[in-house]
């Protein structure tokens, strides 16, 4: 099976590493020549090709580029694949791409997916086998995918060791806004707030930063190239989540200002309940 | 040397474990009888005693209880120690406790410290040797401590493997507001926001939570007993930091609402710069 990975970065590269060797040939496509060279050198892909060449011989195309580029590129990929080929995307937003191809004559060859795994690093050097193991992937609008397409997508995610959740694109985008996109805004904003203070104070504030700070701000390293398009495509749900989050921050602030000890204690206890959720995972 | 650890939880317990055996006898004091039993069973302390008994024979008292209780208890401890004994506190706020004893006749026996290390867990079962290794401790108003007191505190922190930063109580509280206290508010608020959505939606939102979410929200497990008094004692600096943080969140929101791609991209790039700071640590 020829698997064409369009975008040989963290996600595409890690998929390639996890799928190599299972009677698959991994063909890398990347607008960035350096990435392609690195992916070849690191043994992430078997060979590199131009996009046009690769698409023609693909059994499975994995689209793992920023979500704006993926949405733009998908229709022409569907136009040019073989009739029995399958295309999946791996983007962190699903409404935009699903809307884009809903009426495409080859919509059935496409499976809209979101393998939920990542790190704060990017590019082929960040890719590693096992990134997806024991994690979850989401598939949206499976009823619009042909059985053979869905089967091939499921085969890939089985190779990767992932389990599958099905949901609508809007359910996906709404919920992922809270547990992933908002989380990134939170980390970015903390990074900027603390850097601002450090600049104004000329103090060694970072010498005081402990493991809690490092843990919370870790994903603020995540790449602008990937996350700017995600925030734009999920603008509505994300800004709703930011509003709700600011309301909770204001609640904390108000309780502190008014020195309402019992209420503050209870609110923190409520927050502690996340323990049950995290420990289950 | 008799080291009396008042509060045998995560911090006191970990100090005890790191200091045991160096010609020290570790005496545990805790209002919670269960904690004392556990600390004895786990070999965290050599023996337990009532506070009044222990204080009388102490060479070094380590006060590692919530910051409100520490502030209340410190004057009477100073009243009752031997003339050459030393008391240190380990609290995450320094203005409150320093103000409390500034004019105490035995202020010179006290060293105001903040060993900056911790986890989201609490109690003696959370304590471990090595929690403090290669981390930083802060000492405030060292000029108000006698040389012998400062030396004994430095001896302890050397045993723990920590390096020392000196600063004023208000500098400490201001900066720690950003890199620690605000970080906790952020995690608590994220926990509550996501739990609210999950409740209203009755969807399996937590199944979608990935490692970024887990990392950011990890410290939302931190105990209400410890953090409520910290937020109260550092109310002014902390609420300032929440205000500044909300401003940055609103900036993100506005750029997303107005779809200002280039500005959003640049703001995320600015946030990415935290990489330099984190990687140095």
Coordinates of C-alpha atoms in Angstrom, one line a residue:
Chain A
X1 CA 0.0 0.0 0.0
X2 CA 1.3 3.4 -1.0
X3 CA 0.8 5.9 1.8
X4 CA 1.4 9.5 0.8
X5 CA 2.1 11.7 3.7
X6 CA 1.5 15.4 2.7
X7 CA 3.4 17.3 5.4
X8 CA 6.2 15.5 7.0
X9 CA 6.2 17.3 10.4
X10 CA 5.3 16.2 13.9
X11 CA 2.0 14.6 13.0
X12 CA 2.6 13.3 9.4
X13 CA 6.1 12.2 10.4
X14 CA 4.9 10.3 13.4
X15 CA 2.1 8.6 11.4
X16 CA 4.7 7.6 8.9
X17 CA 7.1 6.2 11.5
X18 CA 4.2 4.2 13.1
X19 CA 2.9 2.8 9.7
X20 CA 6.3 1.9 8.1
X21 CA 7.0 -1.7 7.4
X22 CA 3.5 -3.0 7.5
X23 CA 3.5 -3.8 3.8
X24 CA 3.4 -0.1 3.2
X25 CA 5.5 2.3 1.2
X26 CA 5.6 5.7 2.7
X27 CA 6.0 8.6 0.2
X28 CA 6.7 12.0 1.6
X29 CA 5.4 15.2 0.1
X30 CA 6.4 18.6 1.6
X31 CA 6.5 22.2 0.3
X32 CA 9.6 22.6 2.5
X33 CA 12.5 20.8 0.8
X34 CA 14.6 20.8 4.0
X35 CA 11.8 18.9 5.8
X36 CA 11.8 16.3 3.1
X37 CA 15.5 15.8 3.3
X38 CA 15.4 15.5 7.0
X39 CA 12.5 13.1 6.8
X40 CA 14.4 10.9 4.4
X41 CA 17.6 11.1 6.5
X42 CA 15.8 10.2 9.7
X43 CA 14.1 7.2 7.9
X44 CA 10.6 8.7 8.4
X45 CA 9.7 8.2 4.7
X46 CA 10.8 5.7 2.1
X47 CA 11.0 8.2 -0.7
X48 CA 10.0 11.8 -1.5
X49 CA 8.0 12.9 -4.6
X50 CA 6.2 15.9 -5.9
X51 CA 2.7 16.2 -4.8
X52 CA 1.2 15.7 -8.3
X53 CA 3.2 12.5 -8.9
X54 CA 2.6 11.1 -5.4
X55 CA -1.2 11.7 -5.5
X56 CA -1.5 9.6 -8.7
X57 CA -0.1 6.4 -7.2
X58 CA -1.5 6.8 -3.7
X59 CA -3.7 4.2 -2.0
X60 CA -4.0 6.5 1.1
X61 CA -3.2 10.2 1.3
X62 CA -2.6 11.5 4.8
X63 CA -3.0 15.3 4.8
X64 CA -1.1 16.6 7.8
X65 CA -0.4 20.3 7.1
X66 CA -1.9 23.4 8.8
X67 CA -5.7 23.4 8.7
X68 CA -6.0 26.4 6.3
X69 CA -3.7 24.8 3.8
X70 CA -5.4 21.4 4.2
X71 CA -8.8 22.9 3.5
X72 CA -7.6 24.7 0.4
X73 CA -5.7 21.6 -0.9
X74 CA -8.2 18.9 -0.3
X75 CA -10.5 19.5 -3.3
X76 CA -7.7 19.3 -5.9
X77 CA -6.3 16.2 -4.2
X78 CA -9.7 14.5 -4.4
X79 CA -9.9 15.6 -8.1
X80 CA -6.6 13.8 -8.9
X81 CA -6.5 10.6 -6.9
X82 CA -7.3 7.2 -8.3
X83 CA -10.9 6.2 -8.0
X84 CA -10.3 3.7 -5.2
X85 CA -7.8 5.9 -3.3
X86 CA -8.6 7.3 0.2
X87 CA -7.7 10.7 1.7
X88 CA -7.7 11.5 5.4
X89 CA -6.9 14.7 7.0
X90 CA -5.5 15.0 10.6
X91 CA -6.5 18.6 11.4
X92 CA -7.6 20.0 14.8
X93 CA -10.7 21.6 13.3
X94 CA -13.4 19.7 11.4
X95 CA -16.2 22.0 10.4
X96 CA -14.1 24.0 7.9
X97 CA -12.8 21.1 6.0
X98 CA -16.0 19.0 6.1
X99 CA -18.0 22.0 4.8
X100 CA -15.5 22.6 2.0
X101 CA -15.9 19.1 0.4
X102 CA -19.4 18.2 1.5
X103 CA -20.7 18.3 -2.1
X104 CA -17.5 17.2 -3.8
X105 CA -18.1 14.3 -6.2
X106 CA -15.5 12.3 -4.4
X107 CA -16.5 13.2 -0.9
X108 CA -16.9 9.4 -0.3
X109 CA -13.1 8.9 -0.8
X110 CA -12.4 11.3 2.1
X111 CA -12.4 10.5 5.8
X112 CA -12.4 13.5 8.2
X113 CA -10.2 12.6 11.2
X114 CA -8.4 14.1 14.1
X115 CA -5.8 11.9 15.8
X116 CA -5.6 13.6 19.2
X117 CA -1.9 13.6 20.1
X118 CA 0.9 16.1 19.8
X119 CA 3.7 17.8 21.6
X120 CA 4.8 21.4 21.7
X121 CA 7.5 20.7 19.1
X122 CA 7.2 20.6 15.3
X123 CA 8.9 19.5 12.1
X124 CA 10.2 16.0 11.2
X125 CA 12.8 16.1 13.9
X126 CA 9.9 16.2 16.4
X127 CA 8.2 13.1 14.9
X128 CA 8.4 9.8 16.8
X129 CA 6.9 6.3 16.6
X130 CA 4.4 5.8 19.4
X131 CA 3.1 9.4 19.5
X132 CA -0.4 8.0 18.9
X133 CA -0.3 4.8 20.9
X134 CA -3.2 4.3 23.2
X135 CA -4.7 7.7 22.3
X136 CA -8.0 8.6 20.6
X137 CA -8.8 9.7 17.1
X138 CA -12.0 11.3 16.1
X139 CA -13.8 10.6 12.9
X140 CA -16.5 13.0 11.7
X141 CA -19.4 12.5 9.2
X142 CA -18.5 8.8 8.7
X143 CA -21.8 8.4 6.8
X144 CA -20.3 10.5 4.0
X145 CA -17.3 8.2 3.6
X146 CA -17.5 5.0 1.5
X147 CA -17.1 1.8 3.5
X148 CA -13.7 1.1 1.8
X149 CA -12.5 4.6 2.7
X150 CA -13.6 4.2 6.3
X151 CA -12.0 0.8 6.5
X152 CA -8.6 2.1 5.2
X153 CA -8.7 4.9 7.7
X154 CA -9.5 2.5 10.5
X155 CA -6.7 0.2 9.4
X156 CA -4.2 3.1 9.7
X157 CA -5.4 4.1 13.1
X158 CA -5.2 0.5 14.2
X159 CA -1.6 0.5 13.1
X160 CA -1.1 3.6 15.2
X161 CA -2.7 2.0 18.2
X162 CA -5.5 4.4 18.5
X163 CA -9.2 4.0 19.4
X164 CA -11.9 5.8 17.6
X165 CA -14.7 8.3 18.6
X166 CA -17.3 9.4 16.1
X167 CA -19.0 12.7 16.3
X168 CA -20.3 15.6 14.1
X169 CA -17.9 18.3 13.0
X170 CA -19.5 20.9 15.1
X171 CA -19.5 18.8 18.2
X172 CA -15.9 18.1 17.6
X173 CA -15.0 21.8 17.1
X174 CA -17.0 22.9 20.1
X175 CA -15.5 20.4 22.5
X176 CA -12.0 20.5 21.3
X177 CA -12.2 24.3 21.7
X178 CA -12.3 23.7 25.5
X179 CA -9.8 20.9 26.0
X180 CA -7.3 21.9 23.4
X181 CA -7.6 25.2 21.7
X182 CA -8.5 27.2 24.8
X183 CA -5.7 25.4 26.6
X184 CA -3.3 26.8 24.1
X185 CA -4.6 30.3 24.4
X186 CA -4.2 30.0 28.1
X187 CA -0.6 29.0 27.9
X188 CA 0.3 31.6 25.2
X189 CA -1.3 34.3 27.3
X190 CA 0.5 33.2 30.5
X191 CA 3.8 33.3 28.6
X192 CA 3.1 36.8 27.3
X193 CA 1.9 38.1 30.7
X194 CA 5.0 36.9 32.5
X195 CA 7.4 38.1 29.8
X196 CA 5.8 41.5 30.0
X197 CA 6.3 41.7 33.8
X198 CA 9.9 40.5 33.5
X199 CA 10.6 43.2 30.9
X200 CA 9.1 46.0 33.0
X201 CA 10.6 44.8 36.3
X202 CA 14.1 43.9 35.1
X203 CA 14.0 41.3 37.8
X204 CA 15.0 37.7 37.6
X205 CA 11.4 36.5 37.7
X206 CA 12.2 33.4 35.7
X207 CA 14.7 32.2 38.3
X208 CA 11.6 31.9 40.5
X209 CA 9.6 29.8 38.0
X210 CA 9.0 26.3 39.3
X211 CA 7.6 23.1 37.8
X212 CA 4.0 24.3 38.0
X213 CA 4.8 27.2 35.8
X214 CA 6.8 25.1 33.4
X215 CA 4.0 22.5 33.2
X216 CA 1.3 25.1 32.6
X217 CA 3.2 27.1 30.0
X218 CA 4.8 24.2 28.2
X219 CA 2.5 24.2 25.2
X220 CA 3.1 27.9 24.7
X221 CA 6.0 26.7 22.6
X222 CA 3.6 25.3 20.1
X223 CA 4.1 26.6 16.6
X224 CA 2.4 29.7 15.3
X225 CA 2.2 28.2 11.8
X226 CA 0.0 25.4 13.1
X227 CA -2.0 27.3 15.7
X228 CA -2.9 30.6 14.0
X229 CA -5.1 28.7 11.3
X230 CA -6.7 26.5 14.0
X231 CA -7.7 29.6 16.1
X232 CA -9.1 31.2 12.9
X233 CA -11.1 28.2 11.8
X234 CA -12.5 27.6 15.3
X235 CA -13.1 31.3 16.0
X236 CA -16.6 31.1 17.2
X237 CA -16.3 28.2 19.7
X238 CA -12.9 29.3 20.8
X239 CA -13.9 32.9 21.6
X240 CA -17.0 31.5 23.5
X241 CA -14.7 29.4 25.5
X242 CA -12.3 32.4 26.2
X243 CA -15.4 34.4 27.4
X244 CA -16.5 31.6 29.8
X245 CA -12.9 31.2 31.0
X246 CA -12.5 34.9 31.7
X247 CA -15.8 34.8 33.7
X248 CA -14.3 32.1 36.0
X249 CA -11.1 34.0 36.4
X250 CA -13.1 37.1 37.4
X251 CA -15.0 34.9 39.9
X252 CA -11.7 33.9 41.5
X253 CA -10.5 37.5 41.5
X254 CA -13.8 38.7 43.1
X255 CA -13.6 36.2 45.9
X256 CA -10.0 37.1 46.6
X257 CA -10.8 40.9 46.6
X258 CA -13.8 40.4 48.9
X259 CA -11.8 38.0 51.0
X260 CA -14.6 35.4 50.9
X261 CA -12.5 32.6 52.3
X262 CA -15.2 29.8 52.5
X263 CA -16.3 30.5 48.9
X264 CA -12.8 30.6 47.6
X265 CA -12.0 27.3 49.5
X266 CA -15.0 25.7 47.9
X267 CA -14.2 26.9 44.4
X268 CA -10.7 25.4 44.6
X269 CA -12.3 22.2 45.9
X270 CA -14.5 22.2 42.8
X271 CA -11.4 22.7 40.6
X272 CA -9.7 19.8 42.5
X273 CA -12.3 17.5 41.1
X274 CA -10.4 17.4 37.8
X275 CA -8.3 14.8 39.6
X276 CA -10.9 12.1 39.0
X277 CA -10.8 12.9 35.3
X278 CA -7.1 13.1 34.9
X279 CA -6.4 10.0 37.0
X280 CA -8.8 7.9 34.8
X281 CA -6.9 8.8 31.7
Chain B
X1 CA 20.9 18.7 65.8
X2 CA 17.2 18.5 66.6
X3 CA 15.2 19.5 63.7
X4 CA 11.6 20.0 64.5
X5 CA 9.3 19.9 61.5
X6 CA 6.0 21.5 62.2
X7 CA 3.7 20.1 59.5
X8 CA 4.7 16.8 58.1
X9 CA 3.1 17.1 54.7
X10 CA 4.6 17.4 51.2
X11 CA 7.0 20.2 52.1
X12 CA 7.9 19.4 55.7
X13 CA 8.0 15.7 55.0
X14 CA 10.3 16.1 52.0
X15 CA 12.6 18.4 54.0
X16 CA 12.7 15.8 56.7
X17 CA 13.5 13.0 54.3
X18 CA 16.3 15.0 52.7
X19 CA 17.8 16.1 56.1
X20 CA 17.6 12.7 57.9
X21 CA 20.8 11.0 58.8
X22 CA 23.2 14.0 58.7
X23 CA 23.7 13.9 62.5
X24 CA 20.2 15.2 62.8
X25 CA 17.2 14.0 64.7
X26 CA 14.0 14.8 63.0
X27 CA 11.0 15.4 65.3
X28 CA 7.6 15.7 63.7
X29 CA 4.8 17.9 65.0
X30 CA 1.4 17.9 63.4
X31 CA -2.1 18.8 64.5
X32 CA -3.3 15.9 62.3
X33 CA -2.6 12.7 64.3
X34 CA -3.0 10.5 61.2
X35 CA -0.3 12.5 59.4
X36 CA 2.1 12.0 62.3
X37 CA 1.4 8.2 62.3
X38 CA 1.9 8.0 58.6
X39 CA 5.1 10.1 58.8
X40 CA 6.5 7.8 61.4
X41 CA 5.5 4.7 59.5
X42 CA 7.1 6.0 56.3
X43 CA 10.3 6.8 58.1
X44 CA 9.9 10.5 57.4
X45 CA 10.5 11.5 61.0
X46 CA 12.5 9.9 63.9
X47 CA 9.9 10.6 66.5
X48 CA 6.7 12.6 67.1
X49 CA 6.1 15.1 69.9
X50 CA 3.6 17.7 71.0
X51 CA 4.5 21.1 69.7
X52 CA 5.3 22.6 73.2
X53 CA 7.7 19.7 74.0
X54 CA 9.4 19.8 70.7
X55 CA 9.9 23.5 70.5
X56 CA 11.8 23.5 73.8
X57 CA 14.5 21.1 72.6
X58 CA 14.7 22.3 69.0
X59 CA 17.9 23.5 67.4
X60 CA 16.0 24.3 64.2
X61 CA 12.3 24.6 63.7
X62 CA 10.9 24.2 60.2
X63 CA 7.5 25.7 59.9
X64 CA 5.7 24.0 57.0
X65 CA 2.0 24.5 57.5
X66 CA -0.5 26.7 55.5
X67 CA 0.6 30.3 55.4
X68 CA -2.2 31.7 57.6
X69 CA -1.5 29.1 60.3
X70 CA 2.3 29.8 60.1
X71 CA 1.8 33.5 60.5
X72 CA -0.4 33.0 63.5
X73 CA 1.9 30.4 65.1
X74 CA 5.3 32.0 64.6
X75 CA 5.3 34.6 67.4
X76 CA 4.5 32.0 70.1
X77 CA 7.1 29.6 68.7
X78 CA 9.7 32.4 68.9
X79 CA 8.6 33.1 72.5
X80 CA 9.2 29.5 73.5
X81 CA 12.4 28.4 71.7
X82 CA 15.8 28.2 73.3
X83 CA 17.8 31.4 72.9
X84 CA 20.1 29.8 70.3
X85 CA 17.4 28.0 68.3
X86 CA 16.5 29.0 64.8
X87 CA 13.1 29.0 63.1
X88 CA 12.5 29.0 59.4
X89 CA 9.2 29.1 57.5
X90 CA 8.7 27.6 54.1
X91 CA 5.6 29.5 53.0
X92 CA 4.8 30.8 49.5
X93 CA 4.1 34.3 50.7
X94 CA 6.6 36.4 52.6
X95 CA 5.1 39.9 53.3
X96 CA 2.5 38.6 55.8
X97 CA 4.9 36.6 58.0
X98 CA 7.7 39.1 57.8
X99 CA 5.4 41.9 58.8
X100 CA 4.0 39.8 61.7
X101 CA 7.4 39.4 63.5
X102 CA 9.4 42.4 62.3
X103 CA 9.4 43.8 65.8
X104 CA 9.5 40.6 67.7
X105 CA 12.3 40.5 70.3
X106 CA 13.5 37.3 68.8
X107 CA 13.2 38.3 65.1
X108 CA 16.9 37.5 64.7
X109 CA 16.2 33.8 65.4
X110 CA 13.9 33.7 62.4
X111 CA 14.8 33.2 58.8
X112 CA 12.0 33.9 56.2
X113 CA 12.4 31.4 53.4
X114 CA 10.6 29.9 50.5
X115 CA 12.0 26.7 49.0
X116 CA 10.5 26.7 45.6
X117 CA 9.5 23.2 44.9
X118 CA 6.3 21.2 45.1
X119 CA 3.9 18.9 43.4
X120 CA 0.1 18.9 43.0
X121 CA -0.1 16.3 45.8
X122 CA -0.1 16.9 49.6
X123 CA 0.3 15.1 52.9
X124 CA 3.2 12.9 54.1
X125 CA 2.5 10.3 51.5
X126 CA 3.4 12.9 48.9
X127 CA 6.7 13.7 50.5
X128 CA 9.9 12.4 48.8
X129 CA 13.6 12.8 49.2
X130 CA 15.0 14.9 46.3
X131 CA 12.0 17.2 45.9
X132 CA 14.3 20.2 46.4
X133 CA 17.4 19.0 44.7
X134 CA 18.9 21.5 42.2
X135 CA 16.0 24.0 42.9
X136 CA 16.0 27.5 44.3
X137 CA 15.1 28.8 47.7
X138 CA 14.4 32.4 48.5
X139 CA 15.4 34.1 51.7
X140 CA 13.9 37.5 52.6
X141 CA 15.1 40.2 54.9
X142 CA 18.3 38.3 55.7
X143 CA 19.6 41.5 57.5
X144 CA 17.0 40.9 60.2
X145 CA 18.3 37.3 60.9
X146 CA 21.3 36.7 63.1
X147 CA 24.4 35.2 61.5
X148 CA 24.0 32.0 63.4
X149 CA 20.4 31.7 62.2
X150 CA 21.2 32.4 58.6
X151 CA 24.0 29.9 58.7
X152 CA 21.7 27.2 60.1
X153 CA 19.1 27.9 57.4
X154 CA 21.8 27.8 54.7
X155 CA 23.1 24.5 56.2
X156 CA 19.7 23.0 55.8
X157 CA 19.2 24.2 52.2
X158 CA 22.6 22.9 51.4
X159 CA 21.6 19.5 52.7
X160 CA 18.5 19.8 50.4
X161 CA 20.7 20.6 47.4
X162 CA 19.2 24.1 46.9
X163 CA 20.7 27.4 45.8
X164 CA 19.7 30.6 47.4
X165 CA 18.2 33.9 46.0
X166 CA 17.8 36.9 48.3
X167 CA 15.1 39.5 47.9
X168 CA 12.6 41.7 49.8
X169 CA 9.3 40.2 50.9
X170 CA 7.4 42.5 48.5
X171 CA 9.6 41.6 45.5
X172 CA 9.1 38.0 46.4
X173 CA 5.3 38.2 46.7
X174 CA 5.0 40.3 43.5
X175 CA 7.0 38.0 41.3
X176 CA 5.8 34.7 42.8
X177 CA 2.3 36.0 42.1
X178 CA 3.0 35.7 38.4
X179 CA 5.1 32.5 38.2
X180 CA 3.3 30.5 40.8
X181 CA 0.1 31.9 42.3
X182 CA -1.4 33.1 38.9
X183 CA -0.4 29.8 37.4
X184 CA -2.5 28.0 40.0
X185 CA -5.5 30.3 39.4
X186 CA -5.2 29.6 35.7
X187 CA -5.3 25.9 36.2
X188 CA -8.1 26.0 38.7
X189 CA -10.2 28.2 36.3
X190 CA -9.5 25.9 33.4
X191 CA -10.6 22.9 35.4
X192 CA -13.9 24.7 36.4
X193 CA -14.6 26.0 32.9
X194 CA -14.2 22.5 31.3
X195 CA -16.2 20.8 34.1
X196 CA -19.1 23.3 33.6
X197 CA -19.2 22.7 29.9
X198 CA -19.1 18.9 30.4
X199 CA -22.0 19.2 32.8
X200 CA -24.1 21.2 30.5
X201 CA -23.3 19.3 27.4
X202 CA -23.5 15.8 28.8
X203 CA -20.9 14.9 26.3
X204 CA -17.8 12.9 26.7
X205 CA -15.6 16.0 26.5
X206 CA -12.9 14.5 28.7
X207 CA -12.4 11.7 26.3
X208 CA -11.1 14.3 24.0
X209 CA -8.6 15.8 26.5
X210 CA -5.1 15.3 25.4
X211 CA -1.7 15.7 27.0
X212 CA -1.7 19.5 26.6
X213 CA -4.8 19.8 28.6
X214 CA -3.5 17.4 31.2
X215 CA -0.2 19.3 31.5
X216 CA -1.9 22.7 31.8
X217 CA -4.5 21.6 34.3
X218 CA -2.3 19.3 36.4
X219 CA -1.8 21.8 39.2
X220 CA -5.5 22.2 39.6
X221 CA -5.3 19.2 41.8
X222 CA -3.3 21.3 44.4
X223 CA -4.9 21.4 47.8
X224 CA -7.5 24.0 48.8
X225 CA -6.1 24.0 52.4
X226 CA -2.8 25.2 51.2
X227 CA -3.8 27.5 48.4
X228 CA -6.7 29.4 49.8
X229 CA -4.5 31.1 52.5
X230 CA -1.8 31.8 49.9
X231 CA -4.3 33.6 47.6
X232 CA -5.6 35.6 50.6
X233 CA -2.2 36.7 51.8
X234 CA -1.0 37.7 48.3
X235 CA -4.4 39.2 47.3
X236 CA -3.1 42.5 45.9
X237 CA -0.3 41.2 43.7
X238 CA -2.3 38.2 42.7
X239 CA -5.4 40.2 41.6
X240 CA -3.1 42.6 39.7
X241 CA -1.7 39.6 37.8
X242 CA -5.1 38.2 37.1
X243 CA -6.1 41.6 35.6
X244 CA -3.0 41.7 33.4
X245 CA -3.6 38.1 32.4
X246 CA -7.3 38.8 31.4
X247 CA -6.1 41.7 29.3
X248 CA -3.8 39.4 27.3
X249 CA -6.6 36.9 26.9
X250 CA -8.9 39.7 25.6
X251 CA -6.2 40.7 23.2
X252 CA -6.1 37.1 21.8
X253 CA -9.9 37.1 21.6
X254 CA -10.0 40.4 19.8
X255 CA -7.5 39.3 17.2
X256 CA -9.5 36.1 16.6
X257 CA -12.8 38.0 16.4
X258 CA -11.4 40.5 14.0
X259 CA -9.5 37.8 12.1
X260 CA -6.3 39.7 12.2
X261 CA -4.1 36.9 11.0
X262 CA -0.7 38.6 10.9
X263 CA -1.1 40.1 14.4
X264 CA -2.3 36.8 15.8
X265 CA 0.6 35.0 14.3
X266 CA 3.0 37.5 15.8
X267 CA 1.4 37.3 19.2
X268 CA 1.8 33.5 19.2
X269 CA 5.5 34.0 18.1
X270 CA 5.9 36.3 21.1
X271 CA 4.5 33.6 23.4
X272 CA 6.8 31.0 21.8
X273 CA 9.8 33.0 23.2
X274 CA 9.1 31.3 26.5
X275 CA 11.0 28.4 25.0
X276 CA 14.3 30.2 25.7
X277 CA 13.4 30.6 29.3
X278 CA 12.1 27.0 29.8
X279 CA 15.0 25.4 28.0
X280 CA 17.5 27.2 30.2
X281 CA 16.0 25.8 33.3

